[in-house]
């Protein structure tokens, strides 16, 4: 009987999403300050990737109160809410991160109304429509924000804080020497630079914005360096109970106020609004189908090579330099064809990535038992 009593079937328990040791209150005061600086730095990287590379905030300036008090915190809250959920649920594969990014991009419906009524909120779509949604505008949900606002900044954070690669090992792919990685790097450069140039407001305005962003980057990098070099990274990207609750409250208020007060005339019919929840269902369903991934073991971590940091600096400089060089041509018709091709490509890529991510989730969910039930050590060895 004793032997039978101890041979209970193995039950896969869901981990506590907010373990006690993860709470910010457990951090020493000086440690908490450096973690805050690290999070502010990552938030600035998100803002640069999303709003500078697209040129969206360049017209009013990164120093404008609207950017500093609203836009920055919109990106900050979305990014860290989703990284916290990704870490706590173990949905950290590249396809899972893409689906988290889709959830990020859907703020372009309820807050900005972009996918419902166009970039200017006047009901005019830049390149026609797919049903009630703009063809170009929907790319904000399915490609631009998943990549520029979520995956790309997170990949940069992993370079600045190498232990983060234990949580997100797939992101090391972006700085590899493979042909696929090189193609993506070149595509991002020639995708971001002309878009930034078109919306730059001219070379002088662009230069001032870039100077402002670089000064902030260097200052925050210096302040955050102690925690970036000594932390395992988890405390940076995964908020504790109180911090996560704060993010939820802030975003609930932001969505509520944005829905009511920002472009109320751009809200479509109730049917269209309700249909938008289908996109949430697809992303959440895809995440649920993906299997949980445990962090890599310390000895299996992916270190960051000096070559990768040098590549990051080069790519950043090329995007900014090419954007500056093209900014005097922002009203020239020669710049429009590559931009149109870019927006078409974004939308088609977004639909393809959605299909591939959902297919991967289905394979993981309904694959053979050996694939689904690997132990954490076997999973780390496999990766």
Coordinates of N, CA, C and O in Angstrom, one line a residue, residues 150-306:
X150 N 7.6 45.0 -30.5 CA 7.8 44.0 -29.5 C 9.0 43.1 -29.7 O 9.9 43.1 -28.9
X151 N 9.1 42.4 -30.8 CA 10.1 41.4 -31.0 C 11.5 42.1 -31.2 O 12.5 41.7 -30.5
X152 N 11.6 43.2 -32.0 CA 12.8 43.8 -32.2 C 13.4 44.5 -30.9 O 14.6 44.3 -30.6
X153 N 12.6 45.3 -30.2 CA 13.1 45.8 -28.9 C 13.5 44.8 -27.9 O 14.5 44.9 -27.2
X154 N 12.8 43.6 -27.9 CA 13.1 42.6 -27.0 C 14.4 41.9 -27.4 O 15.3 41.5 -26.5
X155 N 14.7 41.8 -28.7 CA 15.9 41.2 -29.2 C 17.1 42.2 -28.8 O 18.2 41.7 -28.4
X156 N 16.9 43.5 -28.9 CA 17.9 44.4 -28.5 C 18.2 44.3 -27.0 O 19.3 44.4 -26.5
X157 N 17.1 44.2 -26.2 CA 17.2 44.0 -24.7 C 18.1 42.8 -24.4 O 18.9 42.8 -23.5
X158 N 17.9 41.7 -25.2 CA 18.7 40.5 -24.9 C 20.2 40.7 -25.2 O 21.0 40.1 -24.6
X159 N 20.5 41.6 -26.2 CA 21.9 41.9 -26.5 C 22.5 42.8 -25.3 O 23.6 42.6 -25.0
X160 N 21.7 43.7 -24.8 CA 22.2 44.5 -23.7 C 22.3 43.8 -22.3 O 23.1 44.1 -21.5
X161 N 21.4 42.8 -22.2 CA 21.4 42.0 -20.9 C 21.4 40.5 -21.4 O 20.4 39.9 -21.5
X162 N 22.6 40.0 -21.6 CA 22.7 38.6 -22.2 C 21.9 37.5 -21.5 O 21.4 36.6 -22.2
X163 N 21.8 37.5 -20.1 CA 21.1 36.4 -19.5 C 19.6 36.4 -20.0 O 19.0 35.3 -19.8
X164 N 19.1 37.4 -20.5 CA 17.7 37.4 -21.0 C 17.6 36.3 -22.1 O 16.5 35.8 -22.4
X165 N 18.7 36.0 -22.8 CA 18.6 35.0 -23.8 C 18.2 33.6 -23.3 O 17.8 32.7 -24.0
X166 N 18.4 33.4 -22.0 CA 17.9 32.1 -21.4 C 16.4 32.1 -21.5 O 15.8 31.0 -21.6
X167 N 15.7 33.2 -21.4 CA 14.3 33.3 -21.4 C 13.8 33.3 -22.9 O 12.7 32.8 -23.2
X168 N 14.5 34.0 -23.8 CA 14.1 34.1 -25.2 C 15.2 33.7 -26.1 O 15.7 34.5 -26.9
X169 N 15.5 32.4 -26.1 CA 16.7 32.0 -26.9 C 16.5 32.1 -28.4 O 17.5 32.3 -29.2
X170 N 15.2 32.1 -28.9 CA 15.0 32.2 -30.3 C 15.4 33.6 -30.9 O 15.7 33.7 -32.1
X171 N 15.5 34.6 -30.0 CA 15.8 35.9 -30.5 C 17.3 36.1 -30.9 O 17.6 37.0 -31.6
X172 N 18.1 35.1 -30.5 CA 19.5 35.2 -30.9 C 19.7 35.0 -32.4 O 20.7 35.3 -33.0
X173 N 18.6 34.5 -33.0 CA 18.6 34.2 -34.5 C 18.9 35.5 -35.3 O 19.5 35.5 -36.3
X174 N 18.4 36.6 -34.8 CA 18.4 37.9 -35.6 C 19.8 38.4 -35.8 O 20.0 39.1 -36.8
X175 N 20.8 38.1 -35.0 CA 22.1 38.6 -35.1 C 23.1 37.5 -35.6 O 24.3 37.6 -35.5
X176 N 22.6 36.4 -36.1 CA 23.4 35.3 -36.6 C 23.9 35.7 -38.0 O 23.5 36.6 -38.6
X177 N 24.8 34.8 -38.5 CA 25.4 35.1 -39.8 C 24.8 34.3 -40.9 O 25.3 34.2 -42.0
X178 N 23.6 33.7 -40.6 CA 22.9 32.9 -41.6 C 22.3 33.9 -42.7 O 22.1 35.1 -42.5
X179 N 22.0 33.3 -43.9 CA 21.5 34.0 -45.0 C 20.1 34.6 -44.6 O 19.8 35.7 -44.9
X180 N 19.3 33.8 -43.9 CA 18.0 34.3 -43.5 C 18.1 35.5 -42.6 O 17.3 36.5 -42.8
X181 N 19.0 35.5 -41.6 CA 19.1 36.6 -40.7 C 19.6 37.8 -41.5 O 19.2 39.0 -41.2
X182 N 20.6 37.6 -42.4 CA 21.1 38.8 -43.2 C 20.0 39.4 -44.0 O 19.9 40.6 -44.1
X183 N 19.1 38.6 -44.6 CA 18.0 39.1 -45.4 C 17.1 39.9 -44.6 O 16.6 41.0 -45.0
X184 N 16.8 39.4 -43.4 CA 15.9 40.2 -42.5 C 16.5 41.5 -42.1 O 15.8 42.5 -42.0
X185 N 17.8 41.5 -41.8 CA 18.5 42.7 -41.3 C 18.4 43.7 -42.5 O 18.1 44.9 -42.2
X186 N 18.7 43.3 -43.7 CA 18.7 44.3 -44.8 C 17.3 44.8 -45.1 O 17.1 46.0 -45.3
X187 N 16.3 43.9 -45.0 CA 15.0 44.3 -45.2 C 14.5 45.3 -44.2 O 13.8 46.3 -44.6
X188 N 14.8 45.1 -43.0 CA 14.4 46.1 -41.9 C 15.0 47.4 -42.2 O 14.4 48.4 -42.0
X189 N 16.3 47.4 -42.6 CA 17.0 48.7 -42.8 C 16.3 49.5 -44.0 O 15.9 50.7 -43.8
X190 N 16.0 48.8 -45.1 CA 15.4 49.4 -46.2 C 13.9 49.6 -46.1 O 13.2 50.2 -47.0
X191 N 13.3 49.0 -45.1 CA 11.9 49.2 -44.8 C 11.7 50.4 -43.8 O 10.9 51.3 -44.1
X192 N 12.6 50.5 -42.8 CA 12.4 51.6 -41.8 C 12.9 52.9 -42.4 O 12.3 54.0 -42.2
X193 N 14.1 52.9 -43.1 CA 14.7 54.2 -43.5 C 13.8 55.1 -44.3 O 13.6 56.3 -44.0
X194 N 13.2 54.6 -45.5 CA 12.4 55.5 -46.3 C 11.1 55.9 -45.6 O 10.6 57.0 -45.8
X195 N 10.6 55.0 -44.7 CA 9.4 55.4 -44.0 C 9.6 56.5 -43.0 O 8.9 57.5 -42.9
X196 N 10.8 56.4 -42.3 CA 11.2 57.4 -41.4 C 11.4 58.7 -42.1 O 11.0 59.8 -41.6
X197 N 12.1 58.7 -43.3 CA 12.4 59.9 -44.1 C 11.1 60.6 -44.5 O 11.0 61.8 -44.4
X198 N 10.1 59.8 -45.0 CA 8.9 60.4 -45.5 C 8.1 61.1 -44.4 O 7.6 62.2 -44.6
X199 N 8.2 60.6 -43.1 CA 7.4 61.3 -42.0 C 8.3 62.1 -41.1 O 7.9 62.5 -40.0
X200 N 9.5 62.4 -41.6 CA 10.5 63.1 -40.8 C 10.3 64.5 -40.5 O 10.8 65.1 -39.5
X201 N 9.6 65.2 -41.4 CA 9.4 66.7 -41.2 C 10.6 67.4 -41.7 O 10.8 68.6 -41.4
X202 N 11.5 66.8 -42.4 CA 12.7 67.5 -42.9 C 14.0 67.0 -42.2 O 13.9 66.5 -41.1
X203 N 15.1 67.2 -42.8 CA 16.4 66.8 -42.2 C 16.7 67.4 -40.9 O 17.3 66.8 -40.0
X204 N 16.4 68.7 -40.8 CA 16.7 69.4 -39.5 C 15.9 68.9 -38.4 O 16.4 68.6 -37.3
X205 N 14.6 68.7 -38.6 CA 13.7 68.2 -37.6 C 14.1 66.7 -37.2 O 14.2 66.4 -36.0
X206 N 14.5 65.9 -38.2 CA 14.9 64.6 -38.0 C 16.2 64.5 -37.1 O 16.3 63.8 -36.2
X207 N 17.1 65.4 -37.5 CA 18.4 65.4 -36.8 C 18.2 65.8 -35.3 O 18.8 65.2 -34.4
X208 N 17.3 66.8 -35.1 CA 17.1 67.2 -33.7 C 16.4 66.0 -32.9 O 16.8 65.8 -31.7
X209 N 15.5 65.3 -33.5 CA 14.8 64.2 -32.8 C 15.8 63.1 -32.5 O 15.8 62.5 -31.4
X210 N 16.7 62.8 -33.5 CA 17.7 61.7 -33.3 C 18.7 62.1 -32.2 O 19.1 61.3 -31.4
X211 N 19.1 63.4 -32.2 CA 20.0 63.8 -31.2 C 19.4 63.7 -29.8 O 20.0 63.2 -28.8
X212 N 18.1 64.1 -29.7 CA 17.4 64.0 -28.4 C 17.3 62.5 -28.0 O 17.6 62.2 -26.8
X213 N 17.0 61.6 -28.9 CA 16.8 60.2 -28.6 C 18.2 59.6 -28.2 O 18.3 58.8 -27.2
X214 N 19.2 59.9 -28.9 CA 20.6 59.3 -28.6 C 21.1 59.8 -27.2 O 21.6 59.0 -26.5
X215 N 20.9 61.1 -26.9 CA 21.3 61.6 -25.6 C 20.5 60.8 -24.5 O 21.1 60.4 -23.5
X216 N 19.2 60.6 -24.6 CA 18.5 59.9 -23.6 C 18.9 58.4 -23.6 O 19.1 57.9 -22.5
X217 N 19.2 57.8 -24.7 CA 19.7 56.5 -24.7 C 21.0 56.3 -23.9 O 21.1 55.4 -23.1
X218 N 21.9 57.2 -24.2 CA 23.2 57.1 -23.6 C 23.1 57.3 -22.0 O 23.8 56.6 -21.2
X219 N 22.3 58.3 -21.7 CA 22.1 58.6 -20.2 C 21.5 57.4 -19.5 O 21.9 56.9 -18.4
X220 N 20.4 56.8 -20.1 CA 19.7 55.7 -19.4 C 20.6 54.4 -19.5 O 20.6 53.6 -18.5
X221 N 21.4 54.3 -20.5 CA 22.3 53.1 -20.6 C 23.3 53.2 -19.5 O 23.6 52.1 -18.9
X222 N 23.8 54.3 -19.2 CA 24.8 54.5 -18.2 C 24.2 54.2 -16.8 O 24.8 53.5 -16.0
X223 N 23.0 54.7 -16.6 CA 22.3 54.5 -15.3 C 21.9 53.0 -15.1 O 21.8 52.5 -14.0
X224 N 21.6 52.3 -16.2 CA 21.1 51.0 -16.1 C 22.2 49.9 -16.2 O 21.9 48.7 -16.0
X225 N 23.4 50.4 -16.5 CA 24.5 49.4 -16.8 C 24.7 48.4 -15.6 O 24.9 47.2 -15.8
X226 N 24.6 48.9 -14.3 CA 24.9 47.9 -13.2 C 23.9 46.8 -13.2 O 24.4 45.6 -13.0
X227 N 22.6 47.0 -13.5 CA 21.7 45.9 -13.4 C 21.8 45.1 -14.7 O 21.5 43.9 -14.7
X228 N 22.1 45.7 -15.9 CA 22.2 45.0 -17.1 C 23.4 44.0 -17.1 O 23.3 42.9 -17.7
X229 N 24.4 44.3 -16.3 CA 25.6 43.5 -16.3 C 25.6 42.4 -15.2 O 26.4 41.5 -15.2
X230 N 24.7 42.6 -14.3 CA 24.6 41.6 -13.1 C 23.3 40.9 -13.0 O 23.3 39.9 -12.3
X231 N 22.2 41.3 -13.6 CA 20.9 40.7 -13.4 C 20.8 39.5 -14.3 O 21.4 39.4 -15.4
X232 N 19.9 38.6 -13.9 CA 19.5 37.5 -14.8 C 18.5 38.0 -15.9 O 18.1 37.2 -16.7
X233 N 18.1 39.2 -15.8 CA 17.2 39.8 -16.8 C 15.7 39.6 -16.4 O 14.8 40.4 -16.9
X234 N 15.4 38.6 -15.7 CA 14.0 38.3 -15.4 C 13.3 39.5 -14.7 O 12.1 39.8 -15.0
X235 N 14.0 40.1 -13.7 CA 13.3 41.2 -13.0 C 13.1 42.4 -13.8 O 12.3 43.3 -13.5
X236 N 13.8 42.5 -15.0 CA 13.6 43.6 -15.9 C 12.3 43.5 -16.7 O 11.5 44.4 -16.7
X237 N 12.1 42.3 -17.2 CA 11.0 42.1 -18.2 C 9.8 41.5 -17.6 O 8.7 41.5 -18.2
X238 N 9.9 41.0 -16.4 CA 8.7 40.3 -15.7 C 8.4 41.1 -14.4 O 9.1 41.1 -13.5
X239 N 7.3 41.8 -14.4 CA 6.8 42.6 -13.3 C 6.3 41.6 -12.2 O 5.7 40.6 -12.5
X240 N 6.3 42.1 -11.0 CA 5.7 41.4 -9.9 C 4.2 41.7 -9.8 O 3.7 42.3 -10.7
X241 N 3.6 41.2 -8.7 CA 2.1 41.3 -8.6 C 1.7 42.8 -8.7 O 0.8 43.2 -9.4
X242 N 2.3 43.6 -7.8 CA 1.9 45.0 -7.7 C 2.2 45.8 -9.0 O 1.3 46.6 -9.5
X243 N 3.3 45.5 -9.6 CA 3.7 46.2 -10.8 C 2.8 45.8 -12.0 O 2.3 46.6 -12.8
X244 N 2.5 44.5 -12.0 CA 1.6 44.0 -13.1 C 0.2 44.6 -12.9 O -0.5 44.9 -13.9
X245 N -0.3 44.6 -11.7 CA -1.6 45.2 -11.4 C -1.6 46.7 -11.9 O -2.6 47.2 -12.4
X246 N -0.5 47.4 -11.6 CA -0.4 48.8 -12.0 C -0.5 48.9 -13.5 O -1.2 49.8 -14.1
X247 N 0.2 48.0 -14.3 CA 0.1 48.0 -15.7 C -1.3 47.8 -16.2 O -1.8 48.5 -17.1
X248 N -2.0 46.8 -15.6 CA -3.4 46.5 -16.0 C -4.3 47.7 -15.8 O -5.1 48.1 -16.6
X249 N -4.2 48.4 -14.6 CA -5.0 49.5 -14.3 C -4.8 50.6 -15.3 O -5.7 51.3 -15.8
X250 N -3.5 50.9 -15.5 CA -3.1 52.0 -16.4 C -3.7 51.7 -17.8 O -4.3 52.6 -18.4
X251 N -3.5 50.5 -18.3 CA -4.0 50.2 -19.7 C -5.5 50.2 -19.7 O -6.1 50.6 -20.8
X252 N -6.2 49.8 -18.7 CA -7.6 49.8 -18.7 C -8.1 51.2 -18.8 O -9.1 51.6 -19.5
X253 N -7.5 52.1 -18.0 CA -7.9 53.6 -18.1 C -7.5 54.1 -19.5 O -8.3 54.9 -20.0
X254 N -6.4 53.8 -20.0 CA -6.0 54.3 -21.3 C -6.9 53.9 -22.4 O -7.3 54.7 -23.3
X255 N -7.3 52.6 -22.4 CA -8.2 52.1 -23.4 C -9.6 52.7 -23.2 O -10.3 53.1 -24.2
X256 N -10.1 52.9 -22.0 CA -11.4 53.5 -21.8 C -11.4 54.9 -22.2 O -12.3 55.3 -22.9
X257 N -10.5 55.7 -21.8 CA -10.4 57.1 -22.1 C -10.2 57.3 -23.6 O -10.8 58.1 -24.3
X258 N -9.2 56.5 -24.2 CA -8.9 56.6 -25.6 C -10.1 56.2 -26.5 O -10.4 56.9 -27.5
X259 N -10.8 55.2 -26.1 CA -12.0 54.8 -26.9 C -13.1 55.9 -26.9 O -13.7 56.2 -27.9
X260 N -13.3 56.6 -25.8 CA -14.3 57.6 -25.7 C -13.9 58.9 -26.2 O -14.6 59.6 -27.0
X261 N -12.7 59.3 -25.9 CA -12.2 60.7 -26.2 C -11.4 60.9 -27.4 O -11.4 62.0 -28.0
X262 N -10.7 59.9 -27.9 CA -9.9 60.0 -29.1 C -10.6 59.6 -30.3 O -11.0 58.5 -30.5
X263 N -10.8 60.6 -31.2 CA -11.5 60.4 -32.5 C -12.8 59.6 -32.3 O -13.0 58.5 -33.0
X264 N -13.7 60.1 -31.5 CA -15.0 59.3 -31.4 C -15.7 59.1 -32.6 O -16.5 58.2 -32.8
X265 N -15.6 60.1 -33.6 CA -16.3 60.0 -34.8 C -15.7 58.9 -35.7 O -16.4 58.5 -36.7
X266 N -14.6 58.4 -35.4 CA -13.9 57.3 -36.2 C -14.4 55.9 -35.8 O -14.0 54.9 -36.4
X267 N -15.2 55.8 -34.7 CA -15.6 54.5 -34.3 C -16.6 53.9 -35.4 O -17.6 54.6 -35.8
X268 N -16.4 52.7 -35.8 CA -17.3 52.1 -36.8 C -18.5 51.5 -36.2 O -18.8 51.8 -35.0
X269 N -19.3 50.7 -36.9 CA -20.5 50.1 -36.4 C -20.2 49.2 -35.3 O -19.0 48.7 -35.2
X270 N -21.1 48.9 -34.4 CA -20.9 47.9 -33.3 C -20.5 46.6 -33.9 O -19.6 45.9 -33.3
X271 N -21.0 46.2 -35.0 CA -20.7 44.9 -35.6 C -19.2 44.8 -35.9 O -18.5 43.8 -35.7
X272 N -18.7 45.9 -36.5 CA -17.2 45.9 -36.9 C -16.4 45.8 -35.6 O -15.4 45.1 -35.5
X273 N -16.8 46.6 -34.6 CA -16.1 46.6 -33.3 C -16.0 45.2 -32.7 O -15.0 44.7 -32.2
X274 N -17.2 44.6 -32.7 CA -17.2 43.2 -32.1 C -16.4 42.2 -32.9 O -15.8 41.3 -32.4
X275 N -16.4 42.4 -34.2 CA -15.7 41.4 -35.1 C -14.2 41.6 -34.8 O -13.4 40.6 -35.0
X276 N -13.7 42.7 -34.3 CA -12.3 42.9 -34.0 C -11.8 41.9 -32.9 O -10.7 41.6 -32.9
X277 N -12.8 41.5 -32.1 CA -12.4 40.5 -31.1 C -12.0 39.1 -31.7 O -11.4 38.3 -31.0
X278 N -12.4 38.9 -32.9 CA -11.9 37.7 -33.6 C -10.4 37.7 -33.6 O -9.8 36.6 -33.5
X279 N -9.8 38.8 -33.9 CA -8.3 38.9 -33.9 C -7.7 38.5 -32.6 O -6.7 37.8 -32.5
X280 N -8.3 39.0 -31.5 CA -7.9 38.7 -30.2 C -8.0 37.2 -30.0 O -7.1 36.5 -29.4
X281 N -9.1 36.6 -30.4 CA -9.3 35.2 -30.3 C -8.3 34.3 -31.0 O -7.8 33.3 -30.5
X282 N -7.9 34.8 -32.2 CA -6.9 34.0 -32.9 C -5.6 34.1 -32.2 O -4.9 33.0 -32.1
X283 N -5.2 35.3 -31.8 CA -3.9 35.4 -31.1 C -3.9 34.6 -29.8 O -2.9 33.9 -29.5
X284 N -4.9 34.8 -29.0 CA -4.9 34.1 -27.7 C -5.0 32.6 -27.9 O -4.4 31.8 -27.2
X285 N -5.9 32.2 -28.8 CA -6.0 30.7 -29.1 C -4.6 30.1 -29.6 O -4.3 29.0 -29.2
X286 N -3.9 30.9 -30.4 CA -2.6 30.4 -30.9 C -1.6 30.3 -29.7 O -0.9 29.3 -29.7
X287 N -1.7 31.2 -28.8 CA -0.8 31.2 -27.6 C -1.1 30.0 -26.8 O -0.2 29.3 -26.2
X288 N -2.4 29.7 -26.6 CA -2.8 28.6 -25.8 C -2.4 27.3 -26.4 O -2.0 26.3 -25.7
X289 N -2.3 27.2 -27.7 CA -1.9 26.0 -28.4 C -0.4 25.7 -28.3 O 0.0 24.6 -28.3
X290 N 0.3 26.8 -28.2 CA 1.8 26.7 -28.1 C 2.1 26.0 -26.8 O 1.5 26.3 -25.7
X291 N 3.2 25.2 -26.8 CA 3.6 24.5 -25.5 C 4.4 25.5 -24.7 O 5.1 26.4 -25.2
X292 N 4.4 25.2 -23.4 CA 5.2 26.0 -22.5 C 6.7 25.7 -22.7 O 7.1 24.6 -22.8
X293 N 7.5 26.7 -22.6 CA 9.0 26.6 -22.7 C 9.6 27.0 -21.4 O 9.3 28.1 -20.9
X294 N 10.5 26.2 -20.8 CA 11.2 26.6 -19.6 C 12.5 27.3 -20.0 O 13.0 27.1 -21.1
X295 N 13.0 28.2 -19.2 CA 14.2 28.9 -19.5 C 15.4 27.9 -19.7 O 15.4 26.8 -19.1
X296 N 16.3 28.3 -20.5 CA 17.5 27.5 -20.7 C 18.3 27.4 -19.4 O 18.3 28.3 -18.5
X297 N 18.9 26.2 -19.2 CA 19.8 26.1 -18.0 C 21.0 27.1 -18.1 O 21.4 27.4 -19.2
X298 N 21.5 27.5 -17.0 CA 22.6 28.5 -17.1 C 23.8 28.1 -18.0 O 24.3 28.9 -18.7
X299 N 24.1 26.8 -17.9 CA 25.3 26.3 -18.7 C 24.9 26.3 -20.2 O 25.8 26.1 -21.0
X300 N 23.6 26.3 -20.5 CA 23.2 26.3 -21.9 C 22.9 27.7 -22.5 O 22.4 27.8 -23.6
X301 N 23.1 28.7 -21.7 CA 22.8 30.1 -22.1 C 23.5 30.5 -23.4 O 24.6 29.9 -23.7
X302 N 23.0 31.4 -24.1 CA 23.5 31.9 -25.4 C 24.3 33.2 -25.1 O 23.6 34.3 -25.0
X303 N 25.6 33.2 -25.0 CA 26.3 34.5 -24.7 C 26.2 35.4 -25.9 O 26.0 35.0 -27.0
X304 N 26.4 36.7 -25.6 CA 26.4 37.7 -26.7 C 27.8 38.0 -27.1 O 28.6 38.4 -26.3
X305 N 28.1 37.8 -28.4 CA 29.5 38.1 -28.9 C 29.6 39.6 -29.2 O 28.7 40.3 -29.4
X306 N 30.9 40.0 -29.1 CA 31.1 41.4 -29.4 C 30.7 41.8 -30.9 O 30.3 42.9 -31.1

